[in-house]
Amino acid sequence: MGAEIVIDGPSGHVLRMPRTADESGLDGFLVATSLDRFLAMVTWWIAGRRILGTLENQDEDHLFRQHIEDAVWEIDAAGAQSEAWTYALHND
């Protein structure tokens, strides 16, 4: 995710903190609405990234990236809106 991940105590939200003071979002960027959803999303994301490394067909690669995004979205639509989930999928 490129930065520290923290859990907000009152809400239970999982947040990605900015790397520098110049980066916007000093209160953190929502990456999951709860710890259990975050862990499920990470599991799909890591497994998907590992499988992507084995694909040789560009069409399969594209479709599988979409499948990973859809799976993360199904788990937590609010958290999945964070670019942290998709940036590394599309920018190797």
PDB file of C-alpha atoms in Angstrom:
ATOM      1  CA  MET A   1       0.000   0.000   0.000  1.00  0.00           C
ATOM      2  CA  GLY A   2       3.041   2.217   0.121  1.00  0.00           C
ATOM      3  CA  ALA A   3       2.488   3.641   3.607  1.00  0.00           C
ATOM      4  CA  GLU A   4       1.549   2.768   7.171  1.00  0.00           C
ATOM      5  CA  ILE A   5      -1.810   1.117   7.774  1.00  0.00           C
ATOM      6  CA  VAL A   6      -3.638   1.938  11.018  1.00  0.00           C
ATOM      7  CA  ILE A   7      -6.944   1.056  12.649  1.00  0.00           C
ATOM      8  CA  ASP A   8      -9.094   3.969  13.773  1.00  0.00           C
ATOM      9  CA  GLY A   9     -10.188   3.084  17.308  1.00  0.00           C
ATOM     10  CA  PRO A  10     -13.659   4.659  17.442  1.00  0.00           C
ATOM     11  CA  SER A  11     -14.834   3.553  13.982  1.00  0.00           C
ATOM     12  CA  GLY A  12     -12.752   0.405  13.451  1.00  0.00           C
ATOM     13  CA  HIS A  13     -11.906   1.616   9.946  1.00  0.00           C
ATOM     14  CA  VAL A  14      -8.581   0.591   8.431  1.00  0.00           C
ATOM     15  CA  LEU A  15      -6.763   3.640   7.070  1.00  0.00           C
ATOM     16  CA  ARG A  16      -3.695   4.178   4.907  1.00  0.00           C
ATOM     17  CA  MET A  17      -1.745   7.066   6.358  1.00  0.00           C
ATOM     18  CA  PRO A  18       0.005   9.631   4.128  1.00  0.00           C
ATOM     19  CA  ARG A  19       3.731   9.095   3.608  1.00  0.00           C
ATOM     20  CA  THR A  20       4.575  12.787   3.943  1.00  0.00           C
ATOM     21  CA  ALA A  21       2.965  15.945   5.294  1.00  0.00           C
ATOM     22  CA  ASP A  22       2.674  17.164   1.687  1.00  0.00           C
ATOM     23  CA  GLU A  23       0.369  14.291   0.744  1.00  0.00           C
ATOM     24  CA  SER A  24      -3.310  15.135   1.141  1.00  0.00           C
ATOM     25  CA  GLY A  25      -5.520  13.170   3.499  1.00  0.00           C
ATOM     26  CA  LEU A  26      -3.735  13.712   6.801  1.00  0.00           C
ATOM     27  CA  ASP A  27      -6.609  11.931   8.555  1.00  0.00           C
ATOM     28  CA  GLY A  28      -5.882   8.828   6.488  1.00  0.00           C
ATOM     29  CA  PHE A  29      -7.462   7.195   3.468  1.00  0.00           C
ATOM     30  CA  LEU A  30     -10.105   4.533   4.051  1.00  0.00           C
ATOM     31  CA  VAL A  31      -8.957   1.138   2.739  1.00  0.00           C
ATOM     32  CA  ALA A  32     -11.483  -1.020   4.633  1.00  0.00           C
ATOM     33  CA  THR A  33     -14.427  -0.480   6.939  1.00  0.00           C
ATOM     34  CA  SER A  34     -13.266  -3.167   9.396  1.00  0.00           C
ATOM     35  CA  LEU A  35     -10.247  -5.306  10.167  1.00  0.00           C
ATOM     36  CA  ASP A  36     -11.920  -8.563   9.101  1.00  0.00           C
ATOM     37  CA  ARG A  37     -12.871  -7.075   5.729  1.00  0.00           C
ATOM     38  CA  PHE A  38      -9.350  -5.701   5.311  1.00  0.00           C
ATOM     39  CA  LEU A  39      -7.837  -9.134   5.932  1.00  0.00           C
ATOM     40  CA  ALA A  40     -10.239 -10.757   3.446  1.00  0.00           C
ATOM     41  CA  MET A  41      -9.388  -8.096   0.846  1.00  0.00           C
ATOM     42  CA  VAL A  42      -5.647  -8.562   1.404  1.00  0.00           C
ATOM     43  CA  THR A  43      -6.016 -12.328   0.997  1.00  0.00           C
ATOM     44  CA  TRP A  44      -7.742 -11.931  -2.397  1.00  0.00           C
ATOM     45  CA  TRP A  45      -5.321  -9.220  -3.475  1.00  0.00           C
ATOM     46  CA  ILE A  46      -2.149 -11.165  -2.606  1.00  0.00           C
ATOM     47  CA  ALA A  47      -3.424 -14.424  -4.114  1.00  0.00           C
ATOM     48  CA  GLY A  48      -4.463 -12.539  -7.241  1.00  0.00           C
ATOM     49  CA  ARG A  49      -1.092 -10.812  -7.588  1.00  0.00           C
ATOM     50  CA  ARG A  50       0.695 -14.161  -7.333  1.00  0.00           C
ATOM     51  CA  ILE A  51      -1.531 -15.723  -9.994  1.00  0.00           C
ATOM     52  CA  LEU A  52      -1.032 -12.704 -12.280  1.00  0.00           C
ATOM     53  CA  GLY A  53       2.668 -13.489 -12.328  1.00  0.00           C
ATOM     54  CA  THR A  54       1.937 -16.861 -13.938  1.00  0.00           C
ATOM     55  CA  LEU A  55      -0.360 -15.646 -16.733  1.00  0.00           C
ATOM     56  CA  GLU A  56       1.135 -15.273 -20.195  1.00  0.00           C
ATOM     57  CA  ASN A  57      -1.951 -14.217 -22.143  1.00  0.00           C
ATOM     58  CA  GLN A  58      -2.688 -10.462 -22.142  1.00  0.00           C
ATOM     59  CA  ASP A  59      -6.455 -10.989 -22.323  1.00  0.00           C
ATOM     60  CA  GLU A  60      -6.399 -13.366 -19.356  1.00  0.00           C
ATOM     61  CA  ASP A  61      -4.214 -10.898 -17.490  1.00  0.00           C
ATOM     62  CA  HIS A  62      -6.691  -8.058 -18.053  1.00  0.00           C
ATOM     63  CA  LEU A  63      -9.720 -10.165 -17.117  1.00  0.00           C
ATOM     64  CA  PHE A  64      -8.043 -11.477 -13.991  1.00  0.00           C
ATOM     65  CA  ARG A  65      -7.159  -7.948 -12.844  1.00  0.00           C
ATOM     66  CA  GLN A  66     -10.850  -7.097 -13.226  1.00  0.00           C
ATOM     67  CA  HIS A  67     -11.772 -10.211 -11.239  1.00  0.00           C
ATOM     68  CA  ILE A  68      -9.479  -9.160  -8.379  1.00  0.00           C
ATOM     69  CA  GLU A  69     -10.985  -5.662  -8.352  1.00  0.00           C
ATOM     70  CA  ASP A  70     -14.513  -7.111  -8.345  1.00  0.00           C
ATOM     71  CA  ALA A  71     -13.705  -9.494  -5.485  1.00  0.00           C
ATOM     72  CA  VAL A  72     -12.260  -6.688  -3.361  1.00  0.00           C
ATOM     73  CA  TRP A  73     -15.300  -4.518  -4.197  1.00  0.00           C
ATOM     74  CA  GLU A  74     -17.726  -7.291  -3.161  1.00  0.00           C
ATOM     75  CA  ILE A  75     -16.008  -7.604   0.217  1.00  0.00           C
ATOM     76  CA  ASP A  76     -16.021  -3.879   1.002  1.00  0.00           C
ATOM     77  CA  ALA A  77     -17.287  -1.406  -1.593  1.00  0.00           C
ATOM     78  CA  ALA A  78     -16.353   1.650   0.475  1.00  0.00           C
ATOM     79  CA  GLY A  79     -12.794   0.498   1.109  1.00  0.00           C
ATOM     80  CA  ALA A  80     -12.313  -0.734  -2.450  1.00  0.00           C
ATOM     81  CA  GLN A  81     -12.660   2.837  -3.710  1.00  0.00           C
ATOM     82  CA  SER A  82      -9.139   3.537  -2.433  1.00  0.00           C
ATOM     83  CA  GLU A  83      -6.548   3.722  -5.204  1.00  0.00           C
ATOM     84  CA  ALA A  84      -4.232   1.717  -2.945  1.00  0.00           C
ATOM     85  CA  TRP A  85      -6.002  -1.484  -4.066  1.00  0.00           C
ATOM     86  CA  THR A  86      -5.819  -0.846  -7.805  1.00  0.00           C
ATOM     87  CA  TYR A  87      -2.582   1.086  -8.298  1.00  0.00           C
ATOM     88  CA  ALA A  88      -0.266  -1.904  -7.957  1.00  0.00           C
ATOM     89  CA  LEU A  89      -2.573  -4.074 -10.070  1.00  0.00           C
ATOM     90  CA  HIS A  90      -2.239  -1.764 -13.051  1.00  0.00           C
ATOM     91  CA  ASN A  91       1.240  -0.294 -12.498  1.00  0.00           C
ATOM     92  CA  ASP A  92       3.712  -3.142 -12.175  1.00  0.00           C
TER      93      ASP A  92
END
